[in-house]
């Protein structure tokens, strides 16, 4: 295999990258010849995972993908081709990398040990109800308190969303995002703003951006 994957081999890499870079062979179901070619070229790593194989994109595979988002795919994959092109332009404008956009893969779940023949099936533990999420008014209050903590009590100053999220460690990302979305829908005392210069943002700030419609916000301002 050459240093450039064929369009069919590229599809295998894109499927894996869509799963944050790793998946079981049975989930991707590539043709063995194509999988082995990617393995020999160093784009994939393959390891035993129970009765299956786990396929993982290597650093070489990630680097190739980041540089070849606009490479041609099979004609039947035109929709994916268009989306990858849009992703290329987004990363070029934001200064982010493909790895930052995709995010880290979750730790693989270890397979459950085999049950001895004749052993009773254990009952699943009862799941406790998750704590109720804060109501919108409470989230709004928490966001303002966190903002003021970041500005030493001063208003009309920009606070990066990375700092705001760090000041709300007990609220998950989705909860904070819900609060920011409510602000966007019509809170005249708070503004969310964008930073257009990619060089003014580090990786943490790009990761903390609130991106409801493909145009990320990076700062929050609360007026006096």
XYZ file of N, CA and C in Angstrom:
672
model
N 0.843 -1.202 0.000
C 0.000 0.000 0.000
C 0.875 1.247 0.000
N 0.481 2.295 -0.725
C 1.224 3.543 -0.745
C 0.944 4.322 0.540
N 1.601 5.480 0.668
C 1.394 6.315 1.839
C 0.041 7.015 1.815
N -0.690 6.894 0.742
C -2.022 7.498 0.632
C -3.076 6.397 0.580
N -3.963 6.323 1.568
C -5.016 5.308 1.524
C -5.904 5.477 0.295
N -6.420 4.385 -0.203
C -7.396 4.454 -1.277
C -8.688 5.042 -0.722
N -9.605 5.488 -1.582
C -10.884 6.015 -1.074
C -11.617 5.025 -0.170
N -11.582 3.750 -0.501
C -12.254 2.747 0.344
C -11.555 2.643 1.692
N -10.229 2.659 1.694
C -9.492 2.607 2.953
C -9.714 3.881 3.770
N -9.823 5.016 3.075
C -10.104 6.270 3.787
C -11.443 6.199 4.512
N -12.431 5.528 3.903
C -13.730 5.393 4.564
C -13.613 4.636 5.878
N -12.737 3.636 5.921
C -12.529 2.911 7.174
C -11.986 3.863 8.237
N -11.010 4.683 7.865
C -10.458 5.645 8.816
C -11.519 6.642 9.266
N -12.338 7.145 8.331
C -13.360 8.119 8.715
C -14.412 7.502 9.623
N -14.755 6.250 9.391
C -15.720 5.590 10.288
C -15.142 5.475 11.690
N -13.862 5.117 11.778
C -13.227 5.013 13.091
C -13.120 6.383 13.754
N -12.746 7.399 12.994
C -12.617 8.736 13.562
C -13.969 9.265 14.016
N -15.043 8.856 13.333
C -16.376 9.219 13.790
C -16.732 8.598 15.122
N -16.004 7.567 15.500
C -16.172 6.931 16.813
C -15.006 7.291 17.727
N -14.446 8.454 17.511
C -13.345 9.006 18.302
C -12.067 8.174 18.174
N -11.917 7.518 17.025
C -10.642 6.892 16.697
C -10.504 5.432 17.028
N -11.514 4.818 17.611
C -11.365 3.412 17.980
C -12.725 2.725 18.006
N -12.754 1.456 17.611
C -13.995 0.678 17.621
C -13.628 -0.785 17.433
N -14.562 -1.650 17.769
C -14.363 -3.072 17.510
C -14.472 -3.342 16.013
N -13.728 -4.326 15.562
C -13.763 -4.704 14.154
C -15.188 -5.054 13.724
N -15.937 -5.707 14.606
C -17.303 -6.102 14.264
C -18.222 -4.902 14.083
N -17.895 -3.757 14.684
C -18.717 -2.559 14.544
C -18.452 -1.848 13.214
N -17.222 -1.958 12.725
C -16.855 -1.305 11.476
C -16.992 -2.265 10.301
N -16.671 -3.535 10.534
C -16.763 -4.603 9.528
C -16.030 -4.259 8.226
N -14.742 -3.907 8.311
C -14.009 -3.633 7.075
C -13.627 -4.933 6.386
N -13.338 -4.864 5.106
C -12.778 -6.029 4.436
C -11.380 -6.278 4.974
N -11.065 -7.557 5.189
C -9.797 -7.902 5.826
C -8.608 -7.344 5.034
N -8.676 -7.421 3.711
C -7.550 -6.954 2.903
C -7.317 -5.454 3.100
N -8.399 -4.679 3.171
C -8.256 -3.238 3.345
C -7.767 -2.914 4.753
N -8.307 -3.619 5.741
C -7.864 -3.407 7.124
C -6.393 -3.735 7.281
N -5.969 -4.856 6.720
C -4.572 -5.262 6.855
C -3.641 -4.313 6.127
N -4.105 -3.740 5.000
C -3.278 -2.773 4.284
C -3.056 -1.519 5.136
N -4.102 -1.059 5.809
C -3.958 0.090 6.701
C -3.049 -0.232 7.876
N -3.131 -1.465 8.366
C -2.267 -1.892 9.455
C -0.803 -1.889 9.015
N -0.524 -2.458 7.854
C 0.864 -2.510 7.366
C 1.437 -1.116 7.121
N 0.583 -0.194 6.671
C 1.061 1.154 6.380
C 1.178 2.017 7.636
N 0.731 1.494 8.780
C 0.871 2.234 10.028
C -0.251 3.198 10.343
N -1.372 3.122 9.593
C -2.510 3.999 9.867
C -3.413 3.441 10.963
N -3.336 2.140 11.183
C -4.169 1.472 12.172
C -3.310 0.649 13.109
N -3.801 0.502 14.331
C -3.272 -0.489 15.271
C -4.404 -1.466 15.557
N -4.068 -2.730 15.672
C -5.072 -3.768 15.913
C -4.647 -4.561 17.135
N -5.578 -4.751 18.075
C -5.283 -5.543 19.267
C -6.481 -6.429 19.589
N -6.207 -7.495 20.299
C -7.253 -8.431 20.687
C -8.143 -7.797 21.747
N -9.444 -7.968 21.607
C -10.402 -7.455 22.584
C -11.462 -8.524 22.785
N -11.260 -9.400 23.767
C -12.168 -10.513 23.964
C -12.133 -11.434 22.766
N -13.287 -11.676 22.160
C -13.358 -12.531 20.974
C -13.255 -11.716 19.682
N -13.112 -10.427 19.812
C -13.056 -9.578 18.636
C -11.693 -8.902 18.561
N -11.563 -7.957 17.644
C -10.367 -7.142 17.500
C -10.770 -5.685 17.689
N -9.889 -4.935 18.311
C -10.129 -3.494 18.433
C -9.220 -2.777 17.453
N -9.818 -1.928 16.627
C -9.093 -1.133 15.648
C -8.940 0.288 16.195
N -7.737 0.816 16.140
C -7.472 2.150 16.663
C -6.636 2.926 15.647
N -7.060 4.136 15.349
C -6.304 4.984 14.431
C -5.029 5.452 15.124
N -3.897 5.285 14.470
C -2.617 5.694 15.029
C -2.401 7.198 14.837
N -1.317 7.707 15.445
C -0.975 9.110 15.233
C -0.779 9.399 13.748
N -0.195 8.449 13.036
C -0.008 8.634 11.595
C -1.356 8.753 10.892
N -2.322 7.941 11.317
C -3.654 8.015 10.734
C -4.340 9.336 11.036
N -4.225 9.811 12.275
C -4.806 11.101 12.644
C -4.180 12.220 11.820
N -2.840 12.178 11.695
C -2.164 13.236 10.941
C -2.593 13.231 9.474
N -2.701 12.028 8.906
C -3.150 11.944 7.516
C -4.548 12.537 7.376
N -5.451 12.156 8.277
C -6.839 12.616 8.175
C -6.932 14.132 8.279
N -6.160 14.723 9.207
C -6.208 16.170 9.367
C -5.748 16.925 8.134
N -4.874 16.294 7.345
C -4.336 16.949 6.146
C -5.105 16.604 4.876
N -6.053 15.664 4.960
C -6.704 15.165 3.741
C -8.223 15.144 3.858
N -8.776 16.149 4.546
C -10.231 16.199 4.701
C -10.956 16.356 3.367
N -10.259 16.884 2.374
C -10.919 17.130 1.083
C -10.537 16.102 0.022
N -9.889 15.009 0.428
C -9.540 13.980 -0.546
C -10.804 13.321 -1.104
N -10.769 12.872 -2.360
C -11.975 12.271 -2.958
C -12.354 10.963 -2.281
N -13.662 10.741 -2.181
C -14.233 9.506 -1.659
C -15.041 8.856 -2.776
N -15.474 7.610 -2.583
C -16.321 6.987 -3.605
C -17.550 7.843 -3.909
N -18.032 7.831 -5.162
C -19.165 8.687 -5.549
C -20.388 8.532 -4.660
N -20.607 7.345 -4.111
C -21.782 7.141 -3.263
C -21.643 7.846 -1.912
N -20.456 8.358 -1.612
C -20.205 9.020 -0.334
C -20.160 10.536 -0.490
N -20.906 11.069 -1.441
C -20.850 12.501 -1.721
C -21.274 13.331 -0.514
N -22.252 12.859 0.234
C -22.704 13.609 1.410
C -21.566 13.735 2.414
N -20.880 12.616 2.693
C -19.746 12.663 3.609
C -18.658 13.579 3.060
N -18.411 13.515 1.766
C -17.406 14.375 1.143
C -17.711 15.855 1.418
N -18.973 16.229 1.268
C -19.362 17.624 1.490
C -19.177 18.020 2.958
N -19.537 17.129 3.873
C -19.389 17.455 5.290
C -17.919 17.554 5.686
N -17.090 16.689 5.153
C -15.667 16.769 5.460
C -15.060 18.061 4.921
N -15.546 18.502 3.786
C -15.071 19.779 3.242
C -15.467 20.932 4.157
N -16.712 20.895 4.650
C -17.142 21.939 5.597
C -16.285 21.886 6.862
N -15.975 20.686 7.340
C -15.130 20.552 8.526
C -13.743 21.123 8.263
N -13.205 20.877 7.066
C -11.897 21.438 6.716
C -11.906 22.955 6.861
N -12.931 23.602 6.310
C -12.998 25.064 6.379
C -13.178 25.540 7.824
N -13.948 24.815 8.608
C -14.156 25.189 10.015
C -12.837 25.120 10.791
N -12.088 24.045 10.621
C -10.826 23.908 11.332
C -9.820 24.954 10.871
N -9.810 25.233 9.570
C -8.887 26.245 9.055
C -9.205 27.625 9.637
N -10.483 27.931 9.797
C -10.879 29.239 10.318
C -10.664 29.352 11.826
N -10.878 28.257 12.541
C -10.799 28.299 14.005
C -9.404 28.035 14.528
N -8.549 27.423 13.709
C -7.222 27.062 14.186
C -7.183 25.789 15.006
N -8.326 25.112 15.134
C -8.370 23.869 15.907
C -7.843 22.714 15.063
N -7.470 21.631 15.724
C -7.043 20.427 15.035
C -8.199 19.445 14.952
N -8.051 18.466 14.079
C -9.078 17.430 13.970
C -9.222 16.687 15.292
N -8.109 16.400 15.958
C -8.166 15.676 17.232
C -8.922 16.469 18.291
N -8.736 17.800 18.320
C -9.467 18.620 19.278
C -10.957 18.617 18.967
N -11.298 18.635 17.679
C -12.706 18.620 17.283
C -13.367 17.300 17.662
N -12.696 16.182 17.394
C -13.281 14.865 17.659
C -13.334 14.579 19.145
N -12.277 14.955 19.881
C -12.223 14.687 21.314
C -11.662 13.311 21.624
N -11.264 13.106 22.885
C -10.661 11.824 23.253
C -11.677 10.698 23.274
N -11.211 9.504 22.967
C -12.085 8.329 23.000
C -12.341 7.902 24.438
N -13.549 7.430 24.747
C -13.808 6.912 26.086
C -13.027 5.633 26.327
N -12.778 5.342 27.573
C -12.097 4.099 27.907
C -12.961 2.917 27.498
N -12.397 1.922 26.803
C -13.209 0.763 26.411
C -13.699 0.003 27.633
N -14.913 -0.482 27.543
C -15.506 -1.252 28.630
C -14.996 -2.679 28.589
N -14.513 -3.158 29.715
C -14.020 -4.523 29.769
C -15.174 -5.505 29.618
N -14.969 -6.593 28.848
C -16.052 -7.562 28.692
C -16.393 -8.220 30.015
N -17.660 -8.517 30.208
C -18.098 -9.155 31.440
C -17.564 -10.578 31.508
N -17.152 -11.050 32.706
C -16.664 -12.416 32.812
C -17.758 -13.425 32.494
N -17.353 -14.539 31.939
C -18.327 -15.571 31.579
C -18.989 -16.130 32.828
N -20.295 -16.378 32.731
C -21.048 -16.913 33.866
C -20.905 -18.426 33.888
N -20.533 -19.016 35.048
C -20.433 -20.483 35.125
C -21.762 -21.132 34.748
N -21.683 -22.284 34.100
C -22.883 -22.991 33.676
C -23.751 -23.316 34.885
N -25.010 -22.964 34.781
C -25.957 -23.261 35.854
C -26.032 -22.201 36.930
N -25.151 -21.213 36.883
C -25.176 -20.182 37.917
C -26.374 -19.270 37.696
N -27.013 -18.813 38.768
C -28.175 -17.933 38.603
C -27.768 -16.594 38.019
N -28.662 -16.005 37.268
C -28.396 -14.690 36.691
C -28.581 -13.629 37.761
N -27.546 -12.849 38.036
C -27.688 -11.835 39.090
C -28.663 -10.751 38.656
N -29.375 -10.223 39.634
C -30.295 -9.140 39.341
C -29.528 -7.836 39.162
N -29.967 -7.063 38.204
C -29.320 -5.770 37.988
C -29.617 -4.869 39.169
N -28.617 -4.110 39.627
C -28.864 -3.211 40.756
C -29.869 -2.136 40.369
N -30.658 -1.736 41.336
C -31.630 -0.689 41.088
C -30.894 0.628 40.882
N -31.265 1.336 39.832
C -30.620 2.601 39.534
C -31.300 3.716 40.305
N -30.495 4.487 40.971
C -31.065 5.620 41.684
C -31.435 6.706 40.688
N -32.404 7.471 41.021
C -32.823 8.543 40.135
C -31.761 9.632 40.124
N -31.423 10.139 38.937
C -30.421 11.195 38.894
C -30.944 12.446 39.572
N -30.051 13.231 40.161
C -30.508 14.461 40.786
C -31.133 15.377 39.738
N -32.157 16.085 40.156
C -32.836 16.961 39.204
C -31.915 18.094 38.788
N -32.006 18.464 37.529
C -31.180 19.548 37.014
C -31.683 20.874 37.568
N -30.787 21.837 37.741
C -31.242 23.150 38.212
C -32.224 23.761 37.225
N -33.165 24.565 37.747
C -34.094 25.221 36.832
C -33.373 26.373 36.142
N -33.936 26.869 35.019
C -33.252 27.911 34.249
C -32.880 29.145 35.068
N -33.769 29.544 35.985
C -33.458 30.717 36.804
C -32.255 30.485 37.695
N -32.153 29.285 38.235
C -31.009 28.973 39.092
C -29.723 28.925 38.282
N -29.797 28.349 37.054
C -28.604 28.309 36.210
C -28.152 29.727 35.877
N -29.108 30.595 35.558
C -28.786 32.002 35.254
C -28.076 32.651 36.440
N -28.571 32.400 37.641
C -27.956 32.965 38.842
C -26.551 32.423 39.048
N -26.395 31.109 38.832
C -25.078 30.503 39.011
C -24.072 31.061 38.001
N -24.521 31.256 36.761
C -23.627 31.809 35.738
C -23.179 33.216 36.138
N -24.113 34.029 36.635
C -23.743 35.394 37.037
C -22.774 35.374 38.215
N -23.003 34.503 39.183
C -22.090 34.422 40.326
C -20.692 33.991 39.882
N -20.645 33.021 38.983
C -19.346 32.562 38.488
C -18.639 33.672 37.724
N -19.397 34.415 36.918
C -18.838 35.551 36.178
C -18.219 36.562 37.140
N -18.956 36.937 38.173
C -18.472 37.925 39.130
C -17.271 37.404 39.913
N -17.242 36.090 40.146
C -16.068 35.513 40.809
C -14.832 35.646 39.924
N -15.034 35.535 38.614
C -13.908 35.650 37.675
C -13.430 37.091 37.525
N -14.336 38.065 37.727
C -13.984 39.474 37.520
C -13.791 40.228 38.827
N -13.733 39.515 39.928
C -13.606 40.151 41.248
C -14.754 41.131 41.494
N -15.946 40.740 41.056
C -17.133 41.525 41.343
C -17.429 42.636 40.370
N -16.642 42.767 39.310
C -16.850 43.857 38.347
C -17.644 43.360 37.143
N -18.445 44.249 36.592
C -19.257 43.923 35.427
C -18.679 44.598 34.181
N -19.333 44.319 33.058
C -18.918 44.905 31.775
C -17.471 44.560 31.445
N -17.071 43.337 31.746
C -15.759 42.833 31.391
C -15.920 41.453 30.761
N -15.111 41.190 29.772
C -15.194 39.899 29.106
C -14.559 38.793 29.917
N -15.259 37.669 30.034
C -14.738 36.479 30.715
C -14.760 35.329 29.719
N -13.634 34.688 29.531
C -13.595 33.544 28.630
C -14.479 32.420 29.183
N -15.149 31.725 28.275
C -16.022 30.634 28.721
C -15.242 29.509 29.369
N -13.952 29.368 29.024
C -13.132 28.360 29.702
C -13.034 28.678 31.191
N -12.885 29.964 31.533
C -12.817 30.363 32.943
C -14.176 30.229 33.611
N -15.240 30.578 32.878
C -16.584 30.458 33.448
C -16.897 29.005 33.778
N -16.600 28.096 32.849
C -16.880 26.676 33.106
C -16.065 26.169 34.287
N -14.813 26.619 34.388
C -13.963 26.187 35.508
C -14.521 26.677 36.838
N -15.237 27.805 36.822
C -15.827 28.341 38.048
C -17.156 27.671 38.393
N -17.603 26.742 37.543
C -18.848 25.991 37.785
C -18.550 24.493 37.750
N -17.644 24.013 38.598
C -17.192 22.625 38.472
C -18.259 21.582 38.751
N -19.316 21.952 39.469
C -20.350 20.971 39.800
C -21.449 20.890 38.748
N -21.404 21.756 37.736
C -22.399 21.713 36.662
C -21.763 21.090 35.429
N -22.445 20.105 34.833
C -21.880 19.488 33.636
C -22.019 20.428 32.445
N -21.329 20.087 31.373
C -21.291 20.970 30.210
C -22.687 21.233 29.650
N -23.510 20.175 29.572
C -24.841 20.333 28.995
C -25.680 21.322 29.802
N -25.558 21.296 31.127
C -26.328 22.205 31.965
C -25.895 23.649 31.738
N -24.575 23.873 31.685
C -24.086 25.232 31.432
C -24.512 25.692 30.036
N -24.420 24.783 29.060
C -24.835 25.144 27.703
C -26.314 25.512 27.644
N -27.149 24.805 28.415
C -28.572 25.152 28.459
C -28.756 26.574 28.983
N -27.966 26.927 30.003
C -28.044 28.282 30.534
C -27.594 29.324 29.530
N -26.523 29.022 28.788
C -26.041 29.962 27.770
C -27.052 30.085 26.632
N -27.693 28.971 26.270
C -28.706 29.014 25.218
C -29.884 29.896 25.641
N -30.282 29.792 26.899
C -31.377 30.625 27.394
C -30.993 32.097 27.345
N -29.733 32.390 27.640
C -29.254 33.776 27.561
C -29.356 34.292 26.132
N -28.956 33.461 25.177
C -29.011 33.870 23.775
C -30.436 34.140 23.315
N -31.383 33.412 23.898
C -32.776 33.566 23.467
C -33.392 34.880 23.924
N -32.708 35.621 24.792
C -33.295 36.908 25.151
C -33.019 37.385 26.555
N -31.752 37.507 26.933
C -31.395 38.116 28.215
C -30.624 39.394 27.891
N -31.255 40.551 27.972
C -30.622 41.789 27.512
C -29.432 42.226 28.357
N -29.250 41.634 29.532
C -28.152 42.077 30.399
C -26.876 41.276 30.180
N -26.950 40.228 29.360
C -25.779 39.377 29.140
C -25.539 39.240 27.645
N -24.271 39.305 27.254
C -23.906 39.099 25.853
C -22.892 37.967 25.759
N -22.999 37.190 24.711
C -21.974 36.221 24.349
C -21.292 36.733 23.091
N -19.973 36.707 23.073
C -19.231 37.252 21.944
C -18.239 36.231 21.417
N -17.837 36.472 20.154
C -16.881 35.600 19.495
C -15.516 36.278 19.427
N -14.478 35.473 19.395
C -13.120 35.965 19.175
C -12.691 35.450 17.810
N -12.545 36.356 16.870
C -12.302 35.956 15.486
C -10.882 35.544 15.178
N -9.929 35.966 16.002
C -8.523 35.656 15.731
C -8.165 34.313 16.354
N -7.938 33.274 15.566
C -7.621 31.960 16.148
C -6.380 31.987 17.036
N -5.438 32.888 16.750
C -4.210 32.948 17.546
C -4.467 33.462 18.960
N -5.611 34.090 19.170
C -5.954 34.602 20.497
C -6.579 33.535 21.379
N -6.760 32.336 20.850
C -7.406 31.255 21.595
C -6.455 30.085 21.735
N -6.396 29.515 22.944
C -5.649 28.275 23.093
C -6.612 27.093 22.978
N -6.062 25.889 23.084
C -6.882 24.693 22.888
C -8.010 24.608 23.910
N -7.729 24.981 25.167
C -8.756 24.908 26.209
C -9.899 25.866 25.919
N -9.575 27.048 25.395
C -10.626 28.025 25.109
C -11.471 27.607 23.916
N -10.820 26.981 22.919
C -11.607 26.479 21.787
C -12.518 25.338 22.233
N -11.996 24.481 23.124
C -12.808 23.357 23.603
C -13.981 23.829 24.457
N -13.811 24.962 25.159
C -14.864 25.461 26.058
C -15.891 26.312 25.339
N -15.692 26.584 24.052
C -16.614 27.465 23.319
C -18.034 26.899 23.320
N -18.993 27.807 23.303
C -20.409 27.426 23.176
C -20.774 27.581 21.710
N -21.141 26.477 21.066
C -21.297 26.457 19.618
C -22.672 25.919 19.249
N -23.739 26.749 19.373
C -25.083 26.228 19.125
C -25.426 26.054 17.656
N -24.710 26.753 16.754
C -25.102 26.690 15.336
C -23.903 26.847 14.408
N -22.768 26.309 14.804
C -21.597 26.358 13.947
C -20.811 27.648 14.019
N -21.205 28.584 14.877
C -20.486 29.839 15.066
C -20.171 29.967 16.552
N -19.006 29.513 16.993
C -18.743 29.410 18.425
C -18.610 30.760 19.126
N -19.116 30.809 20.355
C -18.924 31.951 21.259
C -17.816 31.602 22.251
N -17.007 32.613 22.586
C -15.852 32.361 23.439
C -15.862 33.183 24.733
N -16.637 34.251 24.777
C -16.638 35.147 25.939
C -18.059 35.480 26.359
N -18.170 35.843 27.643
C -19.445 36.283 28.186
C -19.234 37.647 28.841
N -20.196 38.551 28.648
C -20.171 39.876 29.231
C -21.496 40.096 29.981
N -21.431 40.546 31.209
C -22.636 40.925 31.953
C -22.565 42.428 32.203
N -23.602 43.138 31.761
C -23.593 44.579 31.840
C -23.918 45.053 33.253
N -23.580 46.292 33.508
C -23.827 46.879 34.821
C -25.323 47.063 35.040
